[in-house]
Short mmCIF file of N, CA and C in Angstrom, two decimals:
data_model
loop_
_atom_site.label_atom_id
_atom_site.label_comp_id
_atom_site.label_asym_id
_atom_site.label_seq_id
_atom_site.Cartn_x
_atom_site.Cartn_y
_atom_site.Cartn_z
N UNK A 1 73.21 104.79 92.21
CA UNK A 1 74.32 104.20 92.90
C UNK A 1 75.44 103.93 91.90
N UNK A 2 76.34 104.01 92.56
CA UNK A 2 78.04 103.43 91.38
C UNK A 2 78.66 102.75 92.22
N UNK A 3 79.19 101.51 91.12
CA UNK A 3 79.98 100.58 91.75
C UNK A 3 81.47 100.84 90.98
N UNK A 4 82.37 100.57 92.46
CA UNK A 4 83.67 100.75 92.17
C UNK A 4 84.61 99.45 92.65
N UNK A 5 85.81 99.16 92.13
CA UNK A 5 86.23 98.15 92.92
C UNK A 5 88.06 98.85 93.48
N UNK A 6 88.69 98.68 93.63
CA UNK A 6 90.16 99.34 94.10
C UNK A 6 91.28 98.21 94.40
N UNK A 7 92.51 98.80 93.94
CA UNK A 7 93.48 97.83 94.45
C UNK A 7 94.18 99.10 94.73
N UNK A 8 95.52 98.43 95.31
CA UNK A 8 96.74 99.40 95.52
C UNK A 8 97.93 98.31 95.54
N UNK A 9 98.67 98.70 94.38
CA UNK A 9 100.51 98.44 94.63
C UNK A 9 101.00 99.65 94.96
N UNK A 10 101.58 100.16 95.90
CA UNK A 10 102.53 100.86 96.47
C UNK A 10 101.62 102.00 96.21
N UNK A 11 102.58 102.98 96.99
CA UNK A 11 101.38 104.39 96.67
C UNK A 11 101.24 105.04 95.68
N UNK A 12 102.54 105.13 94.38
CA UNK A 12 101.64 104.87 93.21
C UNK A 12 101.16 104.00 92.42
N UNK A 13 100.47 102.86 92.73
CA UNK A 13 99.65 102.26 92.21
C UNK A 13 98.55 102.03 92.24
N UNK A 14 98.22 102.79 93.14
CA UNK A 14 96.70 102.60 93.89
C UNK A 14 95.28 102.79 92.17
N UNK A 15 94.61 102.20 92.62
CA UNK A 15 93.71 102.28 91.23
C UNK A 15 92.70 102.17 91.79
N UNK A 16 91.39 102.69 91.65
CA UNK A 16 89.95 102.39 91.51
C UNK A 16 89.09 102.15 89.98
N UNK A 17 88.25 101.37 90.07
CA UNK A 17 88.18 100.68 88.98
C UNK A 17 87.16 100.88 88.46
N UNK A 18 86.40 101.44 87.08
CA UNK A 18 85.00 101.93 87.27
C UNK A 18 83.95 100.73 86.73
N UNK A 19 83.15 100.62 87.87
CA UNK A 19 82.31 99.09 86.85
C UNK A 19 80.70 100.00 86.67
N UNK A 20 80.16 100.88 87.49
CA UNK A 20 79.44 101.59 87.11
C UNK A 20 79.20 102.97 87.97
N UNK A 21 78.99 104.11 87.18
CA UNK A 21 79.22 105.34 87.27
C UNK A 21 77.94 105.61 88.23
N UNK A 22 77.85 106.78 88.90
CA UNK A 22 76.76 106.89 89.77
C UNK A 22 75.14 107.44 88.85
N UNK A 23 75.49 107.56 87.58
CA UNK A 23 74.53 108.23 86.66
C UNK A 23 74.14 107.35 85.73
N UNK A 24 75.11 106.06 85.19
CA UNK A 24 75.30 105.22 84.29
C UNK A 24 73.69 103.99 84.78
N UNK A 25 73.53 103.66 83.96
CA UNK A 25 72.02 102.54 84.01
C UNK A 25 72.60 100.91 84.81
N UNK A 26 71.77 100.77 84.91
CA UNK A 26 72.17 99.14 85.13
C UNK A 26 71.79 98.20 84.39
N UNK A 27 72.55 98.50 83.13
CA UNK A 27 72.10 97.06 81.70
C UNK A 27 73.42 96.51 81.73
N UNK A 28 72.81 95.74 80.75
CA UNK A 28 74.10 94.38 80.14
C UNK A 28 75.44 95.29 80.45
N UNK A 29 76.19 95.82 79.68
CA UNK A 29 77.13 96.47 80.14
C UNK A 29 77.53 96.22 81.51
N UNK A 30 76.98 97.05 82.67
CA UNK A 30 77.40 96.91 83.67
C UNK A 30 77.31 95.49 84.45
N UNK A 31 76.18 94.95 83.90
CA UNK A 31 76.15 93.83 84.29
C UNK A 31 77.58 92.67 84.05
N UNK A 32 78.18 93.21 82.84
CA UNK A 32 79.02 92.18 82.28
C UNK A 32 80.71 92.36 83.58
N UNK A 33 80.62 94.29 83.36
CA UNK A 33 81.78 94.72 84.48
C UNK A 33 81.74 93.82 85.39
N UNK A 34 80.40 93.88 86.33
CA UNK A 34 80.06 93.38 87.21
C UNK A 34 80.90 91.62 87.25
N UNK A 35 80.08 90.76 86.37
CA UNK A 35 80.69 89.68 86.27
C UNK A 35 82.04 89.35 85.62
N UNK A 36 82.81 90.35 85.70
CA UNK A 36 83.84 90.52 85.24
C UNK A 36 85.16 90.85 86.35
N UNK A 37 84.27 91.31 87.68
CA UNK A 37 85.26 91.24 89.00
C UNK A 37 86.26 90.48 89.29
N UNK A 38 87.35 90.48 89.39
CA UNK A 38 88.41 89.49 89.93
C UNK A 38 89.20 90.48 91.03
N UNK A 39 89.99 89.77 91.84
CA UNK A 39 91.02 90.34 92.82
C UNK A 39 92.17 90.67 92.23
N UNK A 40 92.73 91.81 92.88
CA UNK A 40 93.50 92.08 92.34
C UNK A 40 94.97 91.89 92.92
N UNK A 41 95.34 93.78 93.31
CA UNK A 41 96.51 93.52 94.70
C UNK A 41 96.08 93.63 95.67
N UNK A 42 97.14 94.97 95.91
CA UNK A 42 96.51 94.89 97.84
C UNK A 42 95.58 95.74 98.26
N UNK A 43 95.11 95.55 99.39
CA UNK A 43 93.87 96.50 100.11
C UNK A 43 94.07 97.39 100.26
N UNK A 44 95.05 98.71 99.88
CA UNK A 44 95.29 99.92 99.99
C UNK A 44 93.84 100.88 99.92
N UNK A 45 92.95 100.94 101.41
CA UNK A 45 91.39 101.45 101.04
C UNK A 45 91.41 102.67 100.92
N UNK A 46 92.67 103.65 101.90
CA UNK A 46 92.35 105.39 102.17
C UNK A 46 92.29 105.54 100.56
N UNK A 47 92.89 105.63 99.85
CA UNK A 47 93.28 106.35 98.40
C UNK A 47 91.47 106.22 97.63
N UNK A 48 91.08 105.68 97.65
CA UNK A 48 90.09 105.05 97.12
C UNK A 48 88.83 105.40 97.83
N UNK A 49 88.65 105.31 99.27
CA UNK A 49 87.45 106.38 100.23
C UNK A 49 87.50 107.42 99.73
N UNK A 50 89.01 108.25 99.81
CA UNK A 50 88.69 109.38 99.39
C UNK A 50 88.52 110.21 98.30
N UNK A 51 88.70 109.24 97.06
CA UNK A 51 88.06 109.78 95.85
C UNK A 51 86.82 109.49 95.55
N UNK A 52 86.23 108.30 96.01
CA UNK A 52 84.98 108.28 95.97
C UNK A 52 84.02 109.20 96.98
N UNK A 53 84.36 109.62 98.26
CA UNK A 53 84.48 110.84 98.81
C UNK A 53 83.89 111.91 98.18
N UNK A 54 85.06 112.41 97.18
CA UNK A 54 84.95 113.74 96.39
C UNK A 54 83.70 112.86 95.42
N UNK A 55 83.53 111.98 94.99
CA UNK A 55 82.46 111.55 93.85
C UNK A 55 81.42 111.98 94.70
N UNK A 56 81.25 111.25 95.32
CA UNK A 56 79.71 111.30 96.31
C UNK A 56 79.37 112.52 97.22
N UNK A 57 80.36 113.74 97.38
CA UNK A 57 80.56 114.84 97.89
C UNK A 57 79.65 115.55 96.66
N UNK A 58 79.92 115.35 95.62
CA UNK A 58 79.17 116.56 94.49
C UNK A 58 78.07 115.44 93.69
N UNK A 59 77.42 114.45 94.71
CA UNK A 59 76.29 113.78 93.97
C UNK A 59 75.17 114.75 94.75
N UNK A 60 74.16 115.02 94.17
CA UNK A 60 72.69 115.46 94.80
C UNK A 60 71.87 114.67 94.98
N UNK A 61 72.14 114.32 96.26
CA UNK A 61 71.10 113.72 96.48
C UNK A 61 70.85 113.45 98.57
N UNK A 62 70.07 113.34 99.01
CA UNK A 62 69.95 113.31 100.73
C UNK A 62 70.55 112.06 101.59
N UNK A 63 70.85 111.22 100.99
CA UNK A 63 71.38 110.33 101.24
C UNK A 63 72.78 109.52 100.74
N UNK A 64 73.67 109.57 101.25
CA UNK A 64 75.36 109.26 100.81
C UNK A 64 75.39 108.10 101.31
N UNK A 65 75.71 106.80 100.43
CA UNK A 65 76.17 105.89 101.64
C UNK A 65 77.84 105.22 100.69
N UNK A 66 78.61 105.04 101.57
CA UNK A 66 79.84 104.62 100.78
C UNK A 66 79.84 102.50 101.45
N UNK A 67 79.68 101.97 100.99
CA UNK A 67 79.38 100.46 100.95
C UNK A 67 80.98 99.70 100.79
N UNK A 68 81.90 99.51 101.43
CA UNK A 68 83.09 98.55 101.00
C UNK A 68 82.27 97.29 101.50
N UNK A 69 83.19 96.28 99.91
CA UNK A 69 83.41 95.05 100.39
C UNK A 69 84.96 94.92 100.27
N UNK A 70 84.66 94.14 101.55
CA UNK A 70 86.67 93.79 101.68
C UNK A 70 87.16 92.31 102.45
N UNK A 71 87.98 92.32 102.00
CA UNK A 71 89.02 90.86 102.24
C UNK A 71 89.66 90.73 103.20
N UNK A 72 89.84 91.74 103.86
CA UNK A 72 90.61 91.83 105.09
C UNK A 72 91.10 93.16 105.26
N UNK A 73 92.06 93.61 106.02
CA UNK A 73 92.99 94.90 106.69
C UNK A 73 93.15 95.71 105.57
N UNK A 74 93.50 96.65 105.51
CA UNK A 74 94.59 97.59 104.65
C UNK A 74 95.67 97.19 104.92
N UNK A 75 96.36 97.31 103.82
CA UNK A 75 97.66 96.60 103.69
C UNK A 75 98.24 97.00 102.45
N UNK A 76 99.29 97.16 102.05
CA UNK A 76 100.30 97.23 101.08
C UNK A 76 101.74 96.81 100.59
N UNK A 77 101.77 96.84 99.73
CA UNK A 77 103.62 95.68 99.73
C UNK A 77 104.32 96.72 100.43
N UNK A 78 104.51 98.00 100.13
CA UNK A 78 105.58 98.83 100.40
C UNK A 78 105.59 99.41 101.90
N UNK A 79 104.90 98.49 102.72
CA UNK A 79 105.42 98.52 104.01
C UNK A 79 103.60 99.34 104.97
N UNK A 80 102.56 99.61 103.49
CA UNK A 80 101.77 100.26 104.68
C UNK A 80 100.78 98.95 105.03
N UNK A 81 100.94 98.86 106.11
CA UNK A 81 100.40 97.40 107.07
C UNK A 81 100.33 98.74 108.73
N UNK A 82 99.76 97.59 109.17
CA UNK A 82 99.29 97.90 110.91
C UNK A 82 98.79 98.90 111.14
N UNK A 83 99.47 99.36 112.16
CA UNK A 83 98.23 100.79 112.57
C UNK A 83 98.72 101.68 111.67
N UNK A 84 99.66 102.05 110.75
CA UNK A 84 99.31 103.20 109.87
C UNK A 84 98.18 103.05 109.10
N UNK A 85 98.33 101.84 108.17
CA UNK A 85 97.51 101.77 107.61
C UNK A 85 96.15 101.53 107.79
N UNK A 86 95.92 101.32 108.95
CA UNK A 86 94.79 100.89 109.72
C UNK A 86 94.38 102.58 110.12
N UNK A 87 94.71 103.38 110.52
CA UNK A 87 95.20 104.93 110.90
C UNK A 87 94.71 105.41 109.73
N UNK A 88 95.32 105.29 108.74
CA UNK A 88 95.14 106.13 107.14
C UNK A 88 93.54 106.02 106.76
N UNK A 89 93.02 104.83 107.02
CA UNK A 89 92.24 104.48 106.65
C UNK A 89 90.83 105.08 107.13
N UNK A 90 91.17 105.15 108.65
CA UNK A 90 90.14 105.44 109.66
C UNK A 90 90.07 106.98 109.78
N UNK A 91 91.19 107.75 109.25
CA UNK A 91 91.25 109.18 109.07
C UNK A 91 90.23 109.51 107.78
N UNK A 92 89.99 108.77 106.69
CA UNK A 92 89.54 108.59 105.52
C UNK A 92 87.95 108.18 105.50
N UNK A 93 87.96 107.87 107.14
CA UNK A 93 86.61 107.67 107.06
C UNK A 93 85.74 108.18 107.68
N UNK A 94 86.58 109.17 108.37
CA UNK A 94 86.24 110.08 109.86
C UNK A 94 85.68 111.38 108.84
N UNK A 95 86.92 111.70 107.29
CA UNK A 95 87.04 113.10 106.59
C UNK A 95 85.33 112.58 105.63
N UNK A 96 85.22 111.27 105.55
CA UNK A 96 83.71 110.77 104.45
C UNK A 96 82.78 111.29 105.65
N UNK A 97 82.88 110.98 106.94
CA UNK A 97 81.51 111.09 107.93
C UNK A 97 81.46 112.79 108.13
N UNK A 98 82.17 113.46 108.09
CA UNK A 98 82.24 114.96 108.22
C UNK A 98 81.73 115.77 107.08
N UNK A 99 81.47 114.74 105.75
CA UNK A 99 81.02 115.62 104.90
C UNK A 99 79.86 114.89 104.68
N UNK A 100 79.12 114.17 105.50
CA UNK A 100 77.90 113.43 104.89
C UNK A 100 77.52 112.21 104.77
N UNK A 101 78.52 111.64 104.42
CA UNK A 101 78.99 110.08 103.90
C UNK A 101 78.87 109.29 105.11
N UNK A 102 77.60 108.02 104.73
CA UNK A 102 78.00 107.35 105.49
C UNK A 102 78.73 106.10 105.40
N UNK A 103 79.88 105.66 105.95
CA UNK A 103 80.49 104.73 105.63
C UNK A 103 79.92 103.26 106.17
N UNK A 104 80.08 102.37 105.82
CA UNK A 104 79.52 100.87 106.24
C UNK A 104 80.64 99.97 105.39
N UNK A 105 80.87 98.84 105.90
CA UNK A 105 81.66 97.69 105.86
C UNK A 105 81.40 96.65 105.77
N UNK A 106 81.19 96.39 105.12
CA UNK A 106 81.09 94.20 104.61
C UNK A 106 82.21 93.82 104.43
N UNK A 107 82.64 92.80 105.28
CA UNK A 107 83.62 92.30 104.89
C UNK A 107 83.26 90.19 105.30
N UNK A 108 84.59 89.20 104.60
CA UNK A 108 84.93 88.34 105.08
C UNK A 108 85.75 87.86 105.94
N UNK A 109 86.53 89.12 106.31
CA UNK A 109 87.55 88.69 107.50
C UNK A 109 87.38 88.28 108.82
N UNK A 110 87.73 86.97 108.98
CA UNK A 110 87.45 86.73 110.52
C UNK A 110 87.80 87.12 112.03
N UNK A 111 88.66 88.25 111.44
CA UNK A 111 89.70 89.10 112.52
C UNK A 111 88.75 90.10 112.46
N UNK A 112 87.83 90.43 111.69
CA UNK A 112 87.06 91.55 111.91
C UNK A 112 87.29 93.17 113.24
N UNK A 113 87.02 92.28 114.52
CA UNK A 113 86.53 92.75 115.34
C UNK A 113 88.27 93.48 116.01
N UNK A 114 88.96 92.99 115.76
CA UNK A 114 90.42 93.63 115.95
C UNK A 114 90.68 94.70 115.48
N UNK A 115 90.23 94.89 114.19
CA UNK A 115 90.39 96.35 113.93
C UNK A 115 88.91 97.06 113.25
N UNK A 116 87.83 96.34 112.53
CA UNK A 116 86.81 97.02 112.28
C UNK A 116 86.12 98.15 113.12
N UNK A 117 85.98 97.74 114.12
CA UNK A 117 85.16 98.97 114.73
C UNK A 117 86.20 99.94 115.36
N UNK A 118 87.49 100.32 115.53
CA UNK A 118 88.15 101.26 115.19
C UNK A 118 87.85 101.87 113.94
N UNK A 119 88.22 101.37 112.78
CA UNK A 119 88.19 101.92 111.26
C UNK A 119 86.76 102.33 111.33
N UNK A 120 85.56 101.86 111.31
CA UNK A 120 84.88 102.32 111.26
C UNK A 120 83.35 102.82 112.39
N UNK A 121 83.66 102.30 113.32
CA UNK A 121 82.89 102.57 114.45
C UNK A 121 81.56 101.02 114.55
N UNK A 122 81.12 101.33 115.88
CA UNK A 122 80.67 100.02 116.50
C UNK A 122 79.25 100.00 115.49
N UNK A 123 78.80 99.06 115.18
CA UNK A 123 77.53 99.23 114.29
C UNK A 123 77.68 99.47 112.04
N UNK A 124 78.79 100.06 112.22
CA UNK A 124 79.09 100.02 110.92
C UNK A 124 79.89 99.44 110.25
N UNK A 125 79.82 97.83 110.57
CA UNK A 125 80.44 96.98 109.87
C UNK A 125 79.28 95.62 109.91
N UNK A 126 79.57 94.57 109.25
CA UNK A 126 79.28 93.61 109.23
C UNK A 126 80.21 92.23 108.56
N UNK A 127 80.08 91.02 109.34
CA UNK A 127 80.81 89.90 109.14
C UNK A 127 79.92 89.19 108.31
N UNK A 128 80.34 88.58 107.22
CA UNK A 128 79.37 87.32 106.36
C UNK A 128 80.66 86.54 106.23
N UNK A 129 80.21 85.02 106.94
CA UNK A 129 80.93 83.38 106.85
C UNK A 129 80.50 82.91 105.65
N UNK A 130 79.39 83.55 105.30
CA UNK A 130 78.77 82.28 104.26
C UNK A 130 78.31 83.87 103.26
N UNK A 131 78.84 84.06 101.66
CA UNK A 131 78.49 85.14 101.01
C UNK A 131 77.39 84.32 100.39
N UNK A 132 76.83 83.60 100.38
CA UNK A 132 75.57 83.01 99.97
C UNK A 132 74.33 83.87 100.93
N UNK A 133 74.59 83.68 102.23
CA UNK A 133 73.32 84.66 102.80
C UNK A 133 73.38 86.32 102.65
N UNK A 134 74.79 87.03 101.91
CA UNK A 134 74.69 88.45 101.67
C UNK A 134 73.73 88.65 101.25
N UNK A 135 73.09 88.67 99.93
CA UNK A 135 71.90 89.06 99.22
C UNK A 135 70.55 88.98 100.18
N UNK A 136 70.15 88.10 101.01
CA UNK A 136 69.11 88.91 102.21
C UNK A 136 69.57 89.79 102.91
N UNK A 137 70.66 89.78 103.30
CA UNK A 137 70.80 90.57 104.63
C UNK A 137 71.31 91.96 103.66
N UNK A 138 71.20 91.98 102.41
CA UNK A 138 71.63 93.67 101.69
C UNK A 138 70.37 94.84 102.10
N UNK A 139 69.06 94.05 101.79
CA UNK A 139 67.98 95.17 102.03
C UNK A 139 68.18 95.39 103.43
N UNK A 140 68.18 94.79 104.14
CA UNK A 140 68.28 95.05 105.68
C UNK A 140 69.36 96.01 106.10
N UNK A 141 70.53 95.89 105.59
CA UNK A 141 71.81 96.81 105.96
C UNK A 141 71.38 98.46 104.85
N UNK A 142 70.91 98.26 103.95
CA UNK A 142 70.24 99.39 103.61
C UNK A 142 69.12 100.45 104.27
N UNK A 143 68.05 99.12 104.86
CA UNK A 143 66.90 99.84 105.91
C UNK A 143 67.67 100.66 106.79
N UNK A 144 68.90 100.33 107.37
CA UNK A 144 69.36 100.23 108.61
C UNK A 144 70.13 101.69 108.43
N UNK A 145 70.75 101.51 107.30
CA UNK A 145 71.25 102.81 107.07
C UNK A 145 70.93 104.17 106.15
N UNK A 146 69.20 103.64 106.11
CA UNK A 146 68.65 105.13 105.74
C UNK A 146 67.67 105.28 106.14
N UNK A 147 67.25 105.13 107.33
CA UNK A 147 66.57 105.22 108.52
C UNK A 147 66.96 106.69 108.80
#
């Protein structure tokens, strides 16, 4: 597995961030990336599905799963908000499910249900109020999606 994190200022700023590579171990190192997470800008997600996309497009292996955690909507300073960006996003996730990928959603947003299951369809998202109970409910959203 590789963990990535992403921001976006405007459309060129978009960045994905590498905290661990899909080949890379899970020692101190990554561990430190890991605890080294902070927020950044904005939720700009298409740019970022779809390079991890192409990552996980040329991984070998039978099972793809692409995992966001997110804060809320797609959004950007330079105007991409609402249904484009909501649009961009869900095109980005339609082009991950066509090649394999399955996409899933964790998020904290309490608007969830307004636009999640557009972006990603009914069943492939999930709401956590309290990120204290994530860590049980991770094996479970894993069972669920390699079934």
């Amino acid at each position: 597995y590789g963990i990535y994190g992403f921001s976006g200022m405007k459309r060129s700023g978009c960045k994905l961030y590498h905290i661990k590579e899909l080949s890379e171990a899970y020692d101190s190192e990554a561990w430190d990336r890991i605890a080294a997470i902070r927020p950044k800008d904005y939720t700009r997600m298409a740019p970022a599905i779809r390079h991890l996309t192409e990552l996980l497009k040329k991984a070998e292996t039978k099972t793809r799963l692409l995992i966001i955690f997110s804060d809320g909507k797609p959004e950007d300073y330079d105007g991409y908000y609402g249904e484009y960006a909501i649009e961009d996003t869900r095109k980005a996730l339609l082009e991950a499910r066509g090649l394999g990928i399955t996409p899933f959603c964790i998020t904290i947003d309490k608007q969830t249900h307004a636009y999640l299951e557009h972006m990603f369809g009914a069943g492939s998202y999930l709401f956590v109020n309290q990120l204290e109970s994530l860590p049980a409910k991770m094996a479970q959203i894993y069972r669920l999606l390699t079934r």
